[in-house]
Coordinates of C-alpha atoms and ligand atoms in Angstrom, one line a residue:
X194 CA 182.0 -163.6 -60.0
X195 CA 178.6 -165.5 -60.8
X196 CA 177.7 -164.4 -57.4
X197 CA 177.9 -160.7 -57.7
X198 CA 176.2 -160.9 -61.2
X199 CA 173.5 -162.7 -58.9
X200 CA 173.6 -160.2 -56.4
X201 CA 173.0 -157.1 -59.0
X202 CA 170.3 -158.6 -60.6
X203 CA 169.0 -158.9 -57.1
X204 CA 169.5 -155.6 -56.4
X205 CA 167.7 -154.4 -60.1
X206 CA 165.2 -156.6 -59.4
X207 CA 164.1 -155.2 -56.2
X208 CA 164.7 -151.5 -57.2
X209 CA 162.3 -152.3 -60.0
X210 CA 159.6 -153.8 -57.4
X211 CA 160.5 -150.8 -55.5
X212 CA 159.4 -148.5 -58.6
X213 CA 155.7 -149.9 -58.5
X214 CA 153.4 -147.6 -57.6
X215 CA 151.0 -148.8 -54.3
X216 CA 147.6 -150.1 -54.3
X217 CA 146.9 -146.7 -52.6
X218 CA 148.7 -144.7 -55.3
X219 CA 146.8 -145.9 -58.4
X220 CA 143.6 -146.0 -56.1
X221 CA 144.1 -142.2 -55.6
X222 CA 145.0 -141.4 -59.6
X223 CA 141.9 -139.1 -60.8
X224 CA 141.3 -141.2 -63.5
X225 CA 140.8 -144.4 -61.1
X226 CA 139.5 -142.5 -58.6
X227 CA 136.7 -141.3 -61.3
X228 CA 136.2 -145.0 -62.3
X229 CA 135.6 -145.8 -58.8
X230 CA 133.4 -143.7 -58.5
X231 CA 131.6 -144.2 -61.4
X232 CA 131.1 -147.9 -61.1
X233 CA 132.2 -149.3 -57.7
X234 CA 135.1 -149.6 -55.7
X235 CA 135.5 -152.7 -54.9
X236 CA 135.5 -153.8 -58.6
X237 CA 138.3 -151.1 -59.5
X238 CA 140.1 -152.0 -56.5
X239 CA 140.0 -155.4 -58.2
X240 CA 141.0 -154.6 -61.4
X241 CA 144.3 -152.7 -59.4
X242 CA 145.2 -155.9 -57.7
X243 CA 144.9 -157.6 -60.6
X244 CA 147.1 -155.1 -62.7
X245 CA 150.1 -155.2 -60.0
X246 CA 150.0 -158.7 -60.2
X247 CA 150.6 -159.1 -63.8
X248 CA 152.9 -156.2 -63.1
X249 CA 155.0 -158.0 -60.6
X250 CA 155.2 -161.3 -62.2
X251 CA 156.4 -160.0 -65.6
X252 CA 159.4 -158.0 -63.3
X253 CA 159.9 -161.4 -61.7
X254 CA 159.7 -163.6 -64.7
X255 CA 161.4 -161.6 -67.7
X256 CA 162.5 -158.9 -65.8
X257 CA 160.9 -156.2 -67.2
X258 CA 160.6 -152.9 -65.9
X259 CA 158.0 -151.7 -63.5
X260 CA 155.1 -150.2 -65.3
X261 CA 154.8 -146.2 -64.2
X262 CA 151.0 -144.6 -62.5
X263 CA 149.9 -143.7 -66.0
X264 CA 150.2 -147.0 -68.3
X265 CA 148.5 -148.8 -65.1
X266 CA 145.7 -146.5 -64.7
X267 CA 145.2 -146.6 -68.5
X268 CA 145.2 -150.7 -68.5
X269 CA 143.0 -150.1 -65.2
X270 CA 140.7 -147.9 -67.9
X271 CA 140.6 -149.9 -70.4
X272 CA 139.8 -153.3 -68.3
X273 CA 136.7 -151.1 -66.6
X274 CA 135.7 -150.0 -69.8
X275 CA 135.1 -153.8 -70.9
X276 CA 134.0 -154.8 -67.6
X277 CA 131.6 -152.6 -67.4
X278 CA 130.3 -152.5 -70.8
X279 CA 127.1 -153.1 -71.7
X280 CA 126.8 -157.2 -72.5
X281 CA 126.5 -159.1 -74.6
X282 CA 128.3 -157.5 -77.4
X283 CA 126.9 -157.3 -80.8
X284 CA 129.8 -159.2 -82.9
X285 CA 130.0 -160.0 -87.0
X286 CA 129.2 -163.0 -87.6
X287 CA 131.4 -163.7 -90.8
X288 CA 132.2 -167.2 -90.4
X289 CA 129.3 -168.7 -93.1
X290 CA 128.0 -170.6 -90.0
X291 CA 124.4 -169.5 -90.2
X292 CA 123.5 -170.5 -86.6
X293 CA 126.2 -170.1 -84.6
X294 CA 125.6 -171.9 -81.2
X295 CA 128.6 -169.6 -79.8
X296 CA 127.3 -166.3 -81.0
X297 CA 123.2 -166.7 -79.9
X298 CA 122.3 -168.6 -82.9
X299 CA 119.7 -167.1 -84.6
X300 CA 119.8 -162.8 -84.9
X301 CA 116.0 -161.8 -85.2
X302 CA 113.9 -159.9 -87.6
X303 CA 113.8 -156.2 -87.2
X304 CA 110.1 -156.7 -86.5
X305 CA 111.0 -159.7 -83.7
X306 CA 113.5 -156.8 -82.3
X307 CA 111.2 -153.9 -82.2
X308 CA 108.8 -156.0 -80.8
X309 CA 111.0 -157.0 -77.7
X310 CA 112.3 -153.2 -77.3
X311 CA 108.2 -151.9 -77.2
X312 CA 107.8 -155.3 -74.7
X313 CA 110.8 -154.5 -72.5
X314 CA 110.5 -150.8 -72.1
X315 CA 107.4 -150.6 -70.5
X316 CA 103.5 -152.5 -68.8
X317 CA 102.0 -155.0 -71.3
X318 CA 98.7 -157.0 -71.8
X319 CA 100.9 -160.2 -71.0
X320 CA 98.5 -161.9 -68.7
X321 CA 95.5 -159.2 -69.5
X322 CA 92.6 -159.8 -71.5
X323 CA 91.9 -156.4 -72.4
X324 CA 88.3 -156.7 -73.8
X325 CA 87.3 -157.9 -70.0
X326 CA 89.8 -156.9 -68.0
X327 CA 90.1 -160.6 -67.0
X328 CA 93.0 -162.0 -66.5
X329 CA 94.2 -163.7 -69.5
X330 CA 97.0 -165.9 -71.3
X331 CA 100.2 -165.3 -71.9
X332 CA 100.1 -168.8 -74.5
X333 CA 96.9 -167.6 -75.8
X334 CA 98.4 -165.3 -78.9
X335 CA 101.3 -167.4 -79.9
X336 CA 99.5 -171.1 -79.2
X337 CA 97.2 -169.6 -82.2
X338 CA 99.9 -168.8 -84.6
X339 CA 101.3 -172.0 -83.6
X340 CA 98.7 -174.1 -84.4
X341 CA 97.4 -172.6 -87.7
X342 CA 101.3 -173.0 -89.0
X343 CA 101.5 -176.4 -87.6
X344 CA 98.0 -177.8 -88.1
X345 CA 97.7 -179.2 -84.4
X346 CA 94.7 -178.3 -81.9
X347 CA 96.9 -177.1 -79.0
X348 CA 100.5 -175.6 -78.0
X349 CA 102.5 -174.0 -75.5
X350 CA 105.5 -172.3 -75.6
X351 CA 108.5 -173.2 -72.4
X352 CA 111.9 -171.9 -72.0
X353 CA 114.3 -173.9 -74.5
X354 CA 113.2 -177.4 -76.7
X355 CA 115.7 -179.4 -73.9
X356 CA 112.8 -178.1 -71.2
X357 CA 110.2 -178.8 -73.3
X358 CA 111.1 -182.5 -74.0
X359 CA 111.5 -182.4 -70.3
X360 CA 108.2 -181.1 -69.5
X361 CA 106.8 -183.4 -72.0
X362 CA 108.2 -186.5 -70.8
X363 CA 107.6 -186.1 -67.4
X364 CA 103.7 -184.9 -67.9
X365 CA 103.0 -187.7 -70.1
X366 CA 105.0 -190.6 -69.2
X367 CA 106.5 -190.6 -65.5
X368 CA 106.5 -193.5 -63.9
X369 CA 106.2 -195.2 -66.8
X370 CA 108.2 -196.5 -69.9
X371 CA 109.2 -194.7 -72.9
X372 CA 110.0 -197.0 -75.8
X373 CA 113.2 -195.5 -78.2
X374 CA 115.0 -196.6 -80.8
X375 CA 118.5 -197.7 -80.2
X376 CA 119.9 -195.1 -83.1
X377 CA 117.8 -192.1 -81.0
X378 CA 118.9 -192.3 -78.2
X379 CA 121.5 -189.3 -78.8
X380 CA 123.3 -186.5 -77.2
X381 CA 122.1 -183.2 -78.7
X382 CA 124.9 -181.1 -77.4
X383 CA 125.6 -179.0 -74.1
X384 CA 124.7 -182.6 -71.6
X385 CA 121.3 -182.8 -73.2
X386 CA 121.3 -186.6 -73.7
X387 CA 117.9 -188.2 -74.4
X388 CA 118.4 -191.2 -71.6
X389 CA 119.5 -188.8 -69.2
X390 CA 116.4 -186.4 -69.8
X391 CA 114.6 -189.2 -69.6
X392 CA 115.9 -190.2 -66.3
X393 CA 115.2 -187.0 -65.0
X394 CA 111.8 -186.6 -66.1
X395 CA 110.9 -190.0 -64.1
X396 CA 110.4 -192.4 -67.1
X397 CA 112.1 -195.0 -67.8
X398 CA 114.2 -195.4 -71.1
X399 CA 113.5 -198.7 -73.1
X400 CA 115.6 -199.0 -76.1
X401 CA 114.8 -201.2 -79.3
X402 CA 116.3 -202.4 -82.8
X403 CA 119.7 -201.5 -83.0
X404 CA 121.7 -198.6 -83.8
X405 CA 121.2 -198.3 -87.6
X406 CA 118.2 -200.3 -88.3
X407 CA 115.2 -200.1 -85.8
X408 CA 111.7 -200.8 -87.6
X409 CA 108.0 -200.2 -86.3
X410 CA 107.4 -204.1 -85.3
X411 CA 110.5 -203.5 -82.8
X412 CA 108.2 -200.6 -80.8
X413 CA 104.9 -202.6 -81.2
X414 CA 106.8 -205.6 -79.3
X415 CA 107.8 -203.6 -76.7
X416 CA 104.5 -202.1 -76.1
X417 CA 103.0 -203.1 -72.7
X418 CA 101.0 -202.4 -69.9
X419 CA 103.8 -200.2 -68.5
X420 CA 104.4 -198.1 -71.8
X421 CA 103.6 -194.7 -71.5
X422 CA 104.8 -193.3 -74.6
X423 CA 107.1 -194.1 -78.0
X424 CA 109.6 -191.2 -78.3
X425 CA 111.1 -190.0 -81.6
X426 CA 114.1 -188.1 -81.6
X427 CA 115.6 -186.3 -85.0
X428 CA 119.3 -187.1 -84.8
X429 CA 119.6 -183.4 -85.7
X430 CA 123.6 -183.4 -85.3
X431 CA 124.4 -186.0 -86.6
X432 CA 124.0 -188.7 -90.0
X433 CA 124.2 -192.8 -90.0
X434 CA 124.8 -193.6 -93.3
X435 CA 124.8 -196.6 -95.6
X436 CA 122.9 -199.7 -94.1
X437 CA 119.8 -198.3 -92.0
X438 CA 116.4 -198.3 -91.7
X439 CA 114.2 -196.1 -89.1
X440 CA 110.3 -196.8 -89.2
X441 CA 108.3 -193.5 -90.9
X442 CA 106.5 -190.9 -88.4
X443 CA 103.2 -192.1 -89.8
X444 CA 103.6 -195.8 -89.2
X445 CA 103.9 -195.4 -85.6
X446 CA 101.6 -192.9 -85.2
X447 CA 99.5 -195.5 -86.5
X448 CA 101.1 -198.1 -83.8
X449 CA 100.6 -195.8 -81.3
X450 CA 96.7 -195.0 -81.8
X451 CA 96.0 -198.4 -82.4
X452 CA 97.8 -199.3 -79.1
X453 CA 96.7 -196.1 -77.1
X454 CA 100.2 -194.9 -76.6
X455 CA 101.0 -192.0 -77.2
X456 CA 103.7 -190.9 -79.6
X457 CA 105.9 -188.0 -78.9
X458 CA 108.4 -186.4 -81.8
X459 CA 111.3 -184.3 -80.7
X460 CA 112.0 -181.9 -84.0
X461 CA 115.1 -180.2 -83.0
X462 CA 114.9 -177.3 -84.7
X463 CA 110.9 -175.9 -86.4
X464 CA 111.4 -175.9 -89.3
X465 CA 108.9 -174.7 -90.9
X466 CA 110.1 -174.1 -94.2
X467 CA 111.1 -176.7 -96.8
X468 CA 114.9 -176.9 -97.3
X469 CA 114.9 -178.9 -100.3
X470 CA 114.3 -175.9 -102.9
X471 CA 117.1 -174.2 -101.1
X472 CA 119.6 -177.0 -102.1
X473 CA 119.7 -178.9 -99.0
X474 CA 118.6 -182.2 -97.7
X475 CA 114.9 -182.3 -96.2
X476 CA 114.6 -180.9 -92.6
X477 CA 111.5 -182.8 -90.9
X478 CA 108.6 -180.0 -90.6
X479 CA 106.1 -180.0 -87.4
X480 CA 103.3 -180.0 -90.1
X481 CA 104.3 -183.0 -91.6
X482 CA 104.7 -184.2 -87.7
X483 CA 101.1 -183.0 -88.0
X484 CA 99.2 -184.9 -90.6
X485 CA 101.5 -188.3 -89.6
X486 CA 98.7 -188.3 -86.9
X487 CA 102.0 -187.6 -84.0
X488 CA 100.7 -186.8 -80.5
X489 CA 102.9 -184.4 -79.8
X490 CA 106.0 -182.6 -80.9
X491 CA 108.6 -180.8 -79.5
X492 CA 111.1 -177.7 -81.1
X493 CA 113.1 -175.1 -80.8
X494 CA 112.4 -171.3 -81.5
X495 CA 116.1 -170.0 -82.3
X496 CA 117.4 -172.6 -84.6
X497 CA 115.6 -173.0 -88.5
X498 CA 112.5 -171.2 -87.2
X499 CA 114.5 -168.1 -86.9
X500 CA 113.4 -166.9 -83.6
X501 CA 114.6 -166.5 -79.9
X502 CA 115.4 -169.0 -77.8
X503 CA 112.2 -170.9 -76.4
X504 CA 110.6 -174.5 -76.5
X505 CA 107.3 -175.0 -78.7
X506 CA 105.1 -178.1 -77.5
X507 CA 102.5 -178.8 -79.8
X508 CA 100.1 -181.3 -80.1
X509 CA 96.6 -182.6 -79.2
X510 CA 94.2 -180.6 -76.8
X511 CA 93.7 -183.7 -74.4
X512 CA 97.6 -183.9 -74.7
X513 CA 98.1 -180.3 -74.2
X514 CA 96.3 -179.9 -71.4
X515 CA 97.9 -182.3 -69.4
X516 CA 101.4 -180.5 -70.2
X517 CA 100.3 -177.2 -69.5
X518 CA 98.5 -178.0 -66.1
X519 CA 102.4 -180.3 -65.0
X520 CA 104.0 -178.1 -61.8
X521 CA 107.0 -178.1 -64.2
X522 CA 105.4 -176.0 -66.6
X523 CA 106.0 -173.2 -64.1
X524 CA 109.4 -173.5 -63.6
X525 CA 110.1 -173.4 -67.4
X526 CA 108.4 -170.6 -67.9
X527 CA 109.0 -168.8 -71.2
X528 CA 109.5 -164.6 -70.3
X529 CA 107.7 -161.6 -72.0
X530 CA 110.3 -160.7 -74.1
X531 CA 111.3 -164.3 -75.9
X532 CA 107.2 -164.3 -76.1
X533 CA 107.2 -161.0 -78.5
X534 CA 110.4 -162.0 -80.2
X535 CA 108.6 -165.0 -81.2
X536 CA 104.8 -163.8 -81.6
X537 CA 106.5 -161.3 -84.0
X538 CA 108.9 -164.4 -85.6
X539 CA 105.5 -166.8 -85.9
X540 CA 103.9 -163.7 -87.8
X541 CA 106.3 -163.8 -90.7
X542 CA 105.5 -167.5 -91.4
X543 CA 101.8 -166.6 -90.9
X544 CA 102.0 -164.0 -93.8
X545 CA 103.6 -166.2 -95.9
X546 CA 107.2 -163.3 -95.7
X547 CA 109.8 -166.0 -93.6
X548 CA 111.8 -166.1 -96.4
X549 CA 112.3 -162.4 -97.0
X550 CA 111.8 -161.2 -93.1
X551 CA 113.3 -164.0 -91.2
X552 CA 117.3 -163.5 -90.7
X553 CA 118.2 -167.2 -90.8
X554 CA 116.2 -167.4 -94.0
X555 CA 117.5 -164.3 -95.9
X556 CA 120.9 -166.3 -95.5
X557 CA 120.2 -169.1 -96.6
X558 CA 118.3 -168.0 -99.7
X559 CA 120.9 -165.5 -100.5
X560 CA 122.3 -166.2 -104.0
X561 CA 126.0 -167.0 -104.8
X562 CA 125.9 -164.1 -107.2
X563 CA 125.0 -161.5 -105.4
X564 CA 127.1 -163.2 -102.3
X565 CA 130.0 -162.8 -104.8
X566 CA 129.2 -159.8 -105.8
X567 CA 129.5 -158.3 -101.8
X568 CA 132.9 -160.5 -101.5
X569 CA 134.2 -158.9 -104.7
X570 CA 132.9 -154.8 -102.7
X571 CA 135.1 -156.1 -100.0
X572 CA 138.5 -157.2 -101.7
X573 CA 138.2 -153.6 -103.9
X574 CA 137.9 -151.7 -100.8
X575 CA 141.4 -153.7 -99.4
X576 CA 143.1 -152.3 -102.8
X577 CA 146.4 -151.0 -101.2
X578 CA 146.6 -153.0 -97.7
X579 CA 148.9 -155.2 -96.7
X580 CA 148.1 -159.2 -97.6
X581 CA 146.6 -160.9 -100.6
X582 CA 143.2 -160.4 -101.0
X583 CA 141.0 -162.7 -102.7
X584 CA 137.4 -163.9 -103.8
X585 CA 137.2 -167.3 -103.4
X586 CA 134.7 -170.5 -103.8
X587 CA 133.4 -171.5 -100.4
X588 CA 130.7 -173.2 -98.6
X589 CA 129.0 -171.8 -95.4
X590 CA 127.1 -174.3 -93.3
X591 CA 123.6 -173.9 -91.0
X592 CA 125.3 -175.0 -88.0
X593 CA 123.3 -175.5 -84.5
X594 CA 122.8 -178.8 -84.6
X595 CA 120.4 -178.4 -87.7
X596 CA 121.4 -180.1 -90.7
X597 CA 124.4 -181.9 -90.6
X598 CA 127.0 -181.7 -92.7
X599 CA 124.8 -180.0 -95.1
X600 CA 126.7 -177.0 -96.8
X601 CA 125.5 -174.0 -99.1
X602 CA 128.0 -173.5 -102.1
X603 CA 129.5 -169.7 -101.3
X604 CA 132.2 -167.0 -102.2
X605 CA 134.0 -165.8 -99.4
X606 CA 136.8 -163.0 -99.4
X607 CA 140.0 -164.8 -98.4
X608 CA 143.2 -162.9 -97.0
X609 CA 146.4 -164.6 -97.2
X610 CA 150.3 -163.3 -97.0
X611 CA 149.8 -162.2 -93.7
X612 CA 149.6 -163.9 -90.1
X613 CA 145.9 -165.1 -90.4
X614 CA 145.7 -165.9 -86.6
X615 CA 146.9 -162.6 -86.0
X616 CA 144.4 -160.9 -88.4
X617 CA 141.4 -163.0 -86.8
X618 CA 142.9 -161.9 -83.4
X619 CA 142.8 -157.9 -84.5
X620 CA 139.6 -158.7 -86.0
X621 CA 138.2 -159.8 -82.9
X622 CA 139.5 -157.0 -80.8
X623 CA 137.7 -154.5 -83.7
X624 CA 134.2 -152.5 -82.7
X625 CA 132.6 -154.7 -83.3
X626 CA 134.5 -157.4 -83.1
X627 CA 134.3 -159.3 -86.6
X628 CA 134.2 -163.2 -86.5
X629 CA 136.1 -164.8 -89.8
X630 CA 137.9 -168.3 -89.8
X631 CA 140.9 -169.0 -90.7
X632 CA 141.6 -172.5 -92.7
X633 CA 145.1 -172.9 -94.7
X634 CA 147.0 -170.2 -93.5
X635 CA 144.2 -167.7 -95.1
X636 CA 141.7 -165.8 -93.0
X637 CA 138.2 -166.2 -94.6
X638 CA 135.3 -163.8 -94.7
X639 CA 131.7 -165.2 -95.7
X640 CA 129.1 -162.2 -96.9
X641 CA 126.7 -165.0 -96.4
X642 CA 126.0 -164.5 -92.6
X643 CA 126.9 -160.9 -92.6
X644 CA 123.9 -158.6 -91.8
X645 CA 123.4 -156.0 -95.2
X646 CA 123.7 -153.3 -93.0
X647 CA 127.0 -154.4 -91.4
X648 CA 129.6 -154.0 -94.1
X649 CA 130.7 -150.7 -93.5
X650 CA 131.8 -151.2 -90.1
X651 CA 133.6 -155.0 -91.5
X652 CA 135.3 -153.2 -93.5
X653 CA 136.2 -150.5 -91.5
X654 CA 137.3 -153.0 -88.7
X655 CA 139.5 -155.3 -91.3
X656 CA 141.4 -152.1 -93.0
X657 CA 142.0 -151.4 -89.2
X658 CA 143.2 -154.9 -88.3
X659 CA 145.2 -155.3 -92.0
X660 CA 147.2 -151.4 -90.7
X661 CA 149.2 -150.3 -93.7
Ligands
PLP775 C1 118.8 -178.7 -80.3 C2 118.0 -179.8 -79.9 C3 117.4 -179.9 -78.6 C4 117.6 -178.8 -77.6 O1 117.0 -177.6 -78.0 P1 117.3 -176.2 -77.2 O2 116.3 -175.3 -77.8 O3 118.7 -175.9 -77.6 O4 117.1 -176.5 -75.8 C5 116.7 -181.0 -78.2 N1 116.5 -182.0 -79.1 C6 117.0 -182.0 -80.4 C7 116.7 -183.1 -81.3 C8 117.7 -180.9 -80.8 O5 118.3 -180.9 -82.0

């Protein structure tokens, strides 16, 4: 008995393998064929293989039946339509995380974005002085900006800070020592560790005081013949609380000039605003870097400053120079259109309009009432869907490694009754996708990181994802 019911499911089993339409046969549907053509064949072909196989082990694993030529040249479809897509995808970022490592950190200012468009689409006076018809610099513009902001004599601008700090290092201080304090010596995120940078840049890591309390004395008694530079490095992701001291900026600026060492800051993110009147804790500015008499500093374009991605060095002219002429320099080179994005970023803070201009800022500036007053829009337009909606008391963060565990107080739409990881699943798979959290069973939506133009199509994705 048990081995006939065996043998039949054998037999149904391979009938159902049977059913399965060839490699050839979905190859050789129009609609395949078109996508072939259309893109390439190798990739569809792919995308085919790929299909049977899922096809196959579902008949062999749950014994399902074998999908027919139309629902696998539709899945084919729909896999090349993604594929294929232009990338990345613009997403909502609803989650009240304000620089969202995961979803490109920090959008840019219409004017940073028209200015990478005009920059992209066609020739520009990059490299070009136009008065001459020399050739010019592509750090002239920006260095300029720079420096007025910051109050230094020189910068350049590299790829990302985690190249600039390398390029820094390794101009001023290979082969030599670079004295840090214990409770610096940190991992930013992503492998970027400070000793291992170090390593790479050919200096050598010497590490004083102790993890939570380092003072000035400790670097002046390391200082020797062999010291090429003191490095600072804001613990940007992280806070030691309670018993700690770290010396001030200014005190071993002081050290180092009186020394003739150099002393190098590593901002994390350029901030050039002060967070204080915005309700959080102080964020070290490059102008305060500045006037504490630092050598030179180090930051990033796309967290607080707002910007794209890109490294700012700034600093002293004789400093400067010696970066800017390193062989590394070259291979971090920053490209034209992170250069316009943040020419066109650098501008804002030059005309005194960050705060109303700058994404990043518009978020963090934005009022509870009038973020409640959006979250209150949203739950009125849900009037009659499934699940519980809500307006609740919140808190976004800044994320990126910027300000840790600093929160802004914030009303987010909460929607509960239903299968939240569901919802933030559906939500996801919305055009455009539509990025929420989910935290006790609820799925929350902050109006704080949400672009003004974007609610329409948030709530046209979430009335989609809620059905009826
Ligand atoms: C974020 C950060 C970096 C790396 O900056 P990227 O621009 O992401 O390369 C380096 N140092 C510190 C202290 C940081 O916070």
């Amino acid at each position: 008995m048990e081995v006939c019911d065996t043998f039949a499911r054998g037999m149904r089993m391979a009938s159902r393998f049977r059913a399965l339409p060839s490699v050839d046969r979905v190859m050789s549907d129009t609609r395949v064929d078109a996508l072939s053509r259309a893109y390439s064949r190798r990739a569809v072909l792919e995308l085919v293989r790929d299909r049977l196989a899922v096809a196959r082990r579902r008949i062999a694993e749950n014994g399902d039946d074998a999908p027919g030529l139309d629902e696998l040249a539709g899945e084919v479809s729909a896999q090349a339509r993604s594929r294929f897509a232009t990338w990345p995808r613009r997403v909502i970022n609803a989650t009240g995380v304000v620089l969202h490592t995961n979803l490109g950190r920090a959008p840019l200012s219409a004017a940073a974005a028209d200015a990478v468009r005009e920059a992209a689409a066609g020739f520009g006076d990059l490299e070009l002085d136009l008065a001459t018809g020399r050739r010019g610099s592509r750090q002239a513009a920006v260095a300029r900006h720079i420096c007025e902001l910051t109050g230094t004599e020189a910068a350049t601008v590299v790829n990302n800070n985690a190249s600039a700090v390398l390029l820094g290092l390794a101009a001023i201080a290979a082969g030599k020592q670079v004295i840090v304090s214990r409770g610096e010596a940190v991992e930013i995120g992503g492998g970027f560790r400070i000793p291992d940078v170090l390593r790479q840049s050919g200096a050598e890591l010497v590490e004083v005081g102790t993890t939570n309390r380092t003072y000035a004395r400790d670097f002046e008694d390391a200082i020797g013949d062999d010291t090429g530079a003191l490095l600072l490095v804001h613990a940007s992701n992280f806070r030691v609380m309670g018993f700690t001291h770290s010396p001030g900026i200014a005190e071993l600026a002081q050290i180092g000039r009186r020394r003739g060492v150099p002393v190098l800051h590593d901002l994390g993110s350029g901030c050039l605003l002060d967070t204080k009147p915005f309700g959080l804790a102080h964020e070290p500015m490059p102008q305060e870097s500045a006037a504490a008499g630092v050598d030179v500093m180090f930051f990033s374009g796309d967290k607080l400053l707002g910007g794209p991605q890109a490294g700012i060095i700034a600093g002293s002219r004789r400093m400067l120079d010696i970066v800017s002429r390193h062989p590394l320099a070259r291979a971090v080179r920053i490209d034209k259109l992170s250069m316009a994005a943040l020419n066109s970023t650098l501008l804002h803070y030059v005309k005194g309009e960050a705060e109303r201009e700058v994404p990043v800022w518009c978020m963090i500036g934005a009022k509870p009432d009038d973020i409640r007053a959006r979250a209150e829009r949203w739950r009125r337009a849900l009037a009659g869907k499934p699940g519980d909606a809500r307006v609740l008391e919140s808190t976004s963060a800044i994320g990126g490694g910027s300000l840790p565990g600093e929160t802004l107080p914030t009303w987010a739409l909460s929607v509960s009754g239903v299968d939240a990881a569901r919802l933030a699943e559906r939500l996801r798979a919305a055009d455009p996708p539509v990025i929420g959290r989910v935290e006790r069973d609820a799925l929350l939506l902050d109006p704080r990181t949400v672009l003004e133009d974007e609610d329409d199509a948030l709530l046209a994705g979430l009335v989609g994802a809620l059905g009826n």
